Amino acid sequence: MTERTDPANRAAPPEHCGPIRIGFLGMGVVGTGVVELLLKQRETIQRKSGVQFEIARIAVSNPDKRRAAIVPQNIVTANVEEVIDDPAIHVVCELIGGIEPAATYLHRALAAGKHVVTANKQLLACAGHSLMEEAEAGALDFQFEASVCGGIPLIQPMKNALAANEIRLVAGIINGTTNYILSEMEAGHGDFETALRSAQDLGYAEANPESDIEGHDARFKIAILASIAFTGRINVAAVPVEGISHITPRDIKYARDLGFAIKLLGVARRVTNTDVEVRVNPALVRTDHPLAATHGVNNAVLLRGEPVGEVMFYGRGAGAGPTASAVVGDLMDVFRNIRHGATGRVPCTCALPLQQVHPDQAVTRHYLRMTLRDRPRTLAEVAGVLGEHQISIQSVLSLQPEEVSFGYNEVVWLTHLAPWGAVRSALATIELMNGVESIGASIRIEDLK
Amino acid sequence: MTERTDPANRAAPPEHCGPIRIGFLGMGVVGTGVVELLLKQRETIQRKSGVQFEIARIAVSNPDKRRAAIVPQNIVTANVEEVIDDPAIHVVCELIGGIEPAATYLHRALAAGKHVVTANKQLLACAGHSLMEEAEAGALDFQFEASVCGGIPLIQPMKNALAANEIRLVAGIINGTTNYILSEMEAGHGDFETALRSAQDLGYAEANPESDIEGHDARFKIAILASIAFTGRINVAAVPVEGISHITPRDIKYARDLGFAIKLLGVARRVTNTDVEVRVNPALVRTDHPLAATHGVNNAVLLRGEPVGEVMFYGRGAGAGPTASAVVGDLMDVFRNIRHGATGRVPCTCALPLQQVHPDQAVTRHYLRMTLRDRPRTLAEVAGVLGEHQISIQSVLSLQPEEVSFGYNEVVWLTHLAPWGAVRSALATIELMNGVESIGASIRIEDLK
């Protein structure tokens, strides 16, 4: 316990007595990376944080599984209680993933007075608030830098160095798998299916790639970033999500000809003081914007705030090394807080009531591609329907690529700003019109202002 | 004072009694931005940091000068003692700049038990260590995020989220003025003199631009970044520095044709565990590297660490708004530490003895441009001298631009890796050779690996 202190006093920080004991829940690729880093950099970590630490216990579902030699086998157990209930464990490092049983375990760990470091984005996005409230009530640390974009510092900078800003926009490439696939397509290495197989061959995409390519992984991450940026809770279920499986090489080519790259973005925008727009969708980004220069499995997150202006963070968003960097960074933060009797120093910042605007109300420009019968009045009729929906046209290109049958044109429209609801409704009408063969694509243009 | 605490205890943090009082040294453009941000975001800052604060006193050299209306005139004084000696002031925010009298003032403030937030890169780079040692001895906070690259979070992430990494390379565009000038030249808007005048007209360059264009500003910043990255002291005077006034549009054009952009970089590289290479120089950077996409007054800093890999931070490196963002972020950090009795929580990290390698030993590839008489054997003779100095040639281009007189060729060499000492010595020989009209340029190629 600490007493009141006058800030003008020179208070020598107390030494923590004995090593801080870390218990692990889960020991897969990331966990092994964390243990490796803790052992390799032990001297540096102890010097910088001012404490000794010990890897005390590792709970796994199958303790007999062969593991990397660096994981001390004698502390591996199948009994999770040996981590979450043992009073000798000070910090629980949760690397199981998923909501349950991780949430139950961490509630018990917090109830037992343990600090928590986790890399679990789904848990954070879907059930983080009750855990953070419980941590705050107990003045316990609850850190989760590794849950978003691996090794790229984002949570800590938003909660600390940038904390005085009013953040107005978070927009990022926050899923490496889909960025790899889109980069491959951009480089002319085939269509979506080909690029996906290449990603799977390289271990960038899982055998079941749905969570990545349909945008669910990005949804968890943008929900976490938005809640910190706007200091309020985000309802993940109300975040509209659109994946990339319908993006074609043709759209990528047309976009490039028009000066854009196509990226899967998580976007969180402050619309008013209480209304926020949070969504995941592929988008056209101007090729001269730094986000467009983010290739392969790299991630990049742009923050726009007042008064800092535009700040961008870039790096590897996944993998054992980058994730271990973030987990151990969080552990060092906890170590310092324990040493200084300051745990719970930066608690959950979700203080404001936020309203998520309906997806129909999200306003952007749009890229629309459709196949029209090659007769003069069809284009005018389509333009008329767009006009009836208050959608202004910035440019229209009528093309005859070899993929389109004789007697048809491929028409690409770039609109001015329009709410998605209006575009959706216009497209529903256009699709049924005489002379309209098909709607090929409708992709947002993200101006990032 | 704090007592020993068992980390398993749930310690409720103490409430600080009464508002934290901030005293300012200096109130120019940045200071006004800081006061403005503190007042505008008072509610957010107090909620996030858990304390009340008060702008208690502002010491300036000329208190009668007309200031922005937002600065409370009744607390402005010409008497610096009213800030650094008043026991009622808890935190001193130093925004004077330069080494003296700032250093003397801050030593006195620390001796009086005050925490310090500063944006003073020159002070930090040249006299930071004795100040930080004094702060550490008193368990006082000494924060300086704003001293490097304005609003871009760099110091805090390196000391916290990335603290477990072994940083191997820091390479950055850390001076906005020179990046603006080089971007203008790259865009074909004239030569160095023209671009400099444009920068001056826009307020990006000072009337006396020497500190920016000769690289001295960048030298302070790379010294600070290197000392944190490699956790040891850097001798600023031993950091070789080369500016950009000799960069010509022709070199920028040739570089682009070869796939490079020319940028002024601060580079800090770990050569061995104890030997580091720290320098400032213009360099050719591959155009597909994110650093090359950093245009105008923006800054970008690349860190390469183990295990995080490559991480990049990008944003506005100067200006009242970005700098105020960083200063107030630091103040909030101090507020939290005061509230939790944890001041001095992240002290100076310069623990290792470092040796700076001699500039001659820095190894990079090189771009060399020279004017040779148009006769067959001169090129072979120059190649021979390079070979005698163990400098391998990667490519050589012989050109006849209209700027070069009849009877002469302009020859551009790209070398393989070679120490600067060897290149310097070879060029000294080549310059005196028969058939060599002049050495036009010698610029490093930075491979950023």
PDB file of N, CA and C in Angstrom, chain A residues 278-310:
ATOM      1  N   VAL A 278     -17.547   3.233 -37.144  1.00  0.00           N
ATOM      2  CA  VAL A 278     -16.513   2.203 -37.043  1.00  0.00           C
ATOM      3  C   VAL A 278     -16.878   1.098 -38.020  1.00  0.00           C
ATOM      4  N   ARG A 279     -15.936   0.737 -38.893  1.00  0.00           N
ATOM      5  CA  ARG A 279     -16.266  -0.261 -39.918  1.00  0.00           C
ATOM      6  C   ARG A 279     -14.996  -0.881 -40.479  1.00  0.00           C
ATOM      7  N   VAL A 280     -15.180  -2.012 -41.169  1.00  0.00           N
ATOM      8  CA  VAL A 280     -14.079  -2.689 -41.860  1.00  0.00           C
ATOM      9  C   VAL A 280     -14.534  -2.921 -43.286  1.00  0.00           C
ATOM     10  N   ASN A 281     -13.767  -2.441 -44.241  1.00  0.00           N
ATOM     11  CA  ASN A 281     -14.122  -2.674 -45.647  1.00  0.00           C
ATOM     12  C   ASN A 281     -12.922  -2.447 -46.552  1.00  0.00           C
ATOM     13  N   PRO A 282     -12.926  -3.092 -47.729  1.00  0.00           N
ATOM     14  CA  PRO A 282     -11.899  -2.739 -48.706  1.00  0.00           C
ATOM     15  C   PRO A 282     -12.149  -1.317 -49.172  1.00  0.00           C
ATOM     16  N   ALA A 283     -11.106  -0.621 -49.541  1.00  0.00           N
ATOM     17  CA  ALA A 283     -11.275   0.774 -49.935  1.00  0.00           C
ATOM     18  C   ALA A 283     -10.194   1.177 -50.915  1.00  0.00           C
ATOM     19  N   LEU A 284     -10.535   2.140 -51.771  1.00  0.00           N
ATOM     20  CA  LEU A 284      -9.549   2.743 -52.653  1.00  0.00           C
ATOM     21  C   LEU A 284      -8.830   3.847 -51.874  1.00  0.00           C
ATOM     22  N   VAL A 285      -7.512   3.765 -51.842  1.00  0.00           N
ATOM     23  CA  VAL A 285      -6.671   4.741 -51.141  1.00  0.00           C
ATOM     24  C   VAL A 285      -5.738   5.352 -52.175  1.00  0.00           C
ATOM     25  N   ARG A 286      -5.595   6.658 -52.180  1.00  0.00           N
ATOM     26  CA  ARG A 286      -4.725   7.307 -53.169  1.00  0.00           C
ATOM     27  C   ARG A 286      -3.311   6.726 -53.120  1.00  0.00           C
ATOM     28  N   THR A 287      -2.729   6.466 -54.280  1.00  0.00           N
ATOM     29  CA  THR A 287      -1.423   5.801 -54.303  1.00  0.00           C
ATOM     30  C   THR A 287      -0.319   6.641 -53.675  1.00  0.00           C
ATOM     31  N   ASP A 288      -0.511   7.967 -53.569  1.00  0.00           N
ATOM     32  CA  ASP A 288       0.554   8.770 -52.948  1.00  0.00           C
ATOM     33  C   ASP A 288       0.377   8.867 -51.430  1.00  0.00           C
ATOM     34  N   HIS A 289      -0.620   8.186 -50.877  1.00  0.00           N
ATOM     35  CA  HIS A 289      -0.776   8.164 -49.420  1.00  0.00           C
ATOM     36  C   HIS A 289       0.109   7.064 -48.841  1.00  0.00           C
ATOM     37  N   PRO A 290       0.782   7.329 -47.692  1.00  0.00           N
ATOM     38  CA  PRO A 290       1.685   6.310 -47.126  1.00  0.00           C
ATOM     39  C   PRO A 290       1.003   4.953 -46.896  1.00  0.00           C
ATOM     40  N   LEU A 291      -0.297   4.933 -46.602  1.00  0.00           N
ATOM     41  CA  LEU A 291      -0.958   3.639 -46.395  1.00  0.00           C
ATOM     42  C   LEU A 291      -0.874   2.779 -47.653  1.00  0.00           C
ATOM     43  N   ALA A 292      -0.934   3.426 -48.837  1.00  0.00           N
ATOM     44  CA  ALA A 292      -0.890   2.673 -50.090  1.00  0.00           C
ATOM     45  C   ALA A 292       0.476   2.033 -50.303  1.00  0.00           C
ATOM     46  N   ALA A 293       1.503   2.566 -49.621  1.00  0.00           N
ATOM     47  CA  ALA A 293       2.860   2.034 -49.767  1.00  0.00           C
ATOM     48  C   ALA A 293       3.133   0.907 -48.768  1.00  0.00           C
ATOM     49  N   THR A 294       2.097   0.453 -48.082  1.00  0.00           N
ATOM     50  CA  THR A 294       2.248  -0.629 -47.109  1.00  0.00           C
ATOM     51  C   THR A 294       1.958  -1.950 -47.821  1.00  0.00           C
ATOM     52  N   HIS A 295       3.014  -2.717 -48.049  1.00  0.00           N
ATOM     53  CA  HIS A 295       2.882  -3.909 -48.891  1.00  0.00           C
ATOM     54  C   HIS A 295       3.042  -5.185 -48.069  1.00  0.00           C
ATOM     55  N   GLY A 296       2.629  -6.298 -48.675  1.00  0.00           N
ATOM     56  CA  GLY A 296       2.843  -7.615 -48.072  1.00  0.00           C
ATOM     57  C   GLY A 296       2.126  -7.750 -46.743  1.00  0.00           C
ATOM     58  N   VAL A 297       2.737  -8.497 -45.822  1.00  0.00           N
ATOM     59  CA  VAL A 297       2.067  -8.754 -44.544  1.00  0.00           C
ATOM     60  C   VAL A 297       2.190  -7.594 -43.558  1.00  0.00           C
ATOM     61  N   ASN A 298       2.782  -6.469 -43.982  1.00  0.00           N
ATOM     62  CA  ASN A 298       2.932  -5.356 -43.056  1.00  0.00           C
ATOM     63  C   ASN A 298       1.597  -4.703 -42.706  1.00  0.00           C
ATOM     64  N   ASN A 299       1.569  -4.095 -41.547  1.00  0.00           N
ATOM     65  CA  ASN A 299       0.422  -3.324 -41.078  1.00  0.00           C
ATOM     66  C   ASN A 299       0.830  -1.864 -41.011  1.00  0.00           C
ATOM     67  N   ALA A 300      -0.162  -0.972 -41.080  1.00  0.00           N
ATOM     68  CA  ALA A 300       0.092   0.456 -40.866  1.00  0.00           C
ATOM     69  C   ALA A 300      -1.182   1.085 -40.337  1.00  0.00           C
ATOM     70  N   VAL A 301      -1.041   1.904 -39.328  1.00  0.00           N
ATOM     71  CA  VAL A 301      -2.207   2.554 -38.731  1.00  0.00           C
ATOM     72  C   VAL A 301      -1.982   4.055 -38.716  1.00  0.00           C
ATOM     73  N   LEU A 302      -2.934   4.753 -39.296  1.00  0.00           N
ATOM     74  CA  LEU A 302      -2.901   6.205 -39.341  1.00  0.00           C
ATOM     75  C   LEU A 302      -3.825   6.759 -38.261  1.00  0.00           C
ATOM     76  N   LEU A 303      -3.310   7.700 -37.482  1.00  0.00           N
ATOM     77  CA  LEU A 303      -4.144   8.420 -36.520  1.00  0.00           C
ATOM     78  C   LEU A 303      -4.168   9.879 -36.936  1.00  0.00           C
ATOM     79  N   ARG A 304      -5.357  10.479 -36.896  1.00  0.00           N
ATOM     80  CA  ARG A 304      -5.430  11.908 -37.111  1.00  0.00           C
ATOM     81  C   ARG A 304      -6.023  12.517 -35.857  1.00  0.00           C
ATOM     82  N   GLY A 305      -5.284  13.418 -35.245  1.00  0.00           N
ATOM     83  CA  GLY A 305      -5.735  13.984 -33.976  1.00  0.00           C
ATOM     84  C   GLY A 305      -5.481  15.471 -33.927  1.00  0.00           C
ATOM     85  N   GLU A 306      -6.128  16.098 -32.988  1.00  0.00           N
ATOM     86  CA  GLU A 306      -5.927  17.521 -32.760  1.00  0.00           C
ATOM     87  C   GLU A 306      -5.315  17.662 -31.377  1.00  0.00           C
ATOM     88  N   PRO A 307      -4.125  18.240 -31.231  1.00  0.00           N
ATOM     89  CA  PRO A 307      -3.370  19.022 -32.213  1.00  0.00           C
ATOM     90  C   PRO A 307      -2.236  18.275 -32.926  1.00  0.00           C
ATOM     91  N   VAL A 308      -2.109  16.964 -32.789  1.00  0.00           N
ATOM     92  CA  VAL A 308      -0.885  16.319 -33.301  1.00  0.00           C
ATOM     93  C   VAL A 308      -0.862  16.248 -34.822  1.00  0.00           C
ATOM     94  N   GLY A 309      -2.050  16.306 -35.463  1.00  0.00           N
ATOM     95  CA  GLY A 309      -2.082  16.128 -36.908  1.00  0.00           C
ATOM     96  C   GLY A 309      -2.087  14.651 -37.256  1.00  0.00           C
ATOM     97  N   GLU A 310      -1.408  14.309 -38.344  1.00  0.00           N
ATOM     98  CA  GLU A 310      -1.409  12.934 -38.838  1.00  0.00           C
ATOM     99  C   GLU A 310      -0.162  12.201 -38.348  1.00  0.00           C
TER     100      GLU A 310
END
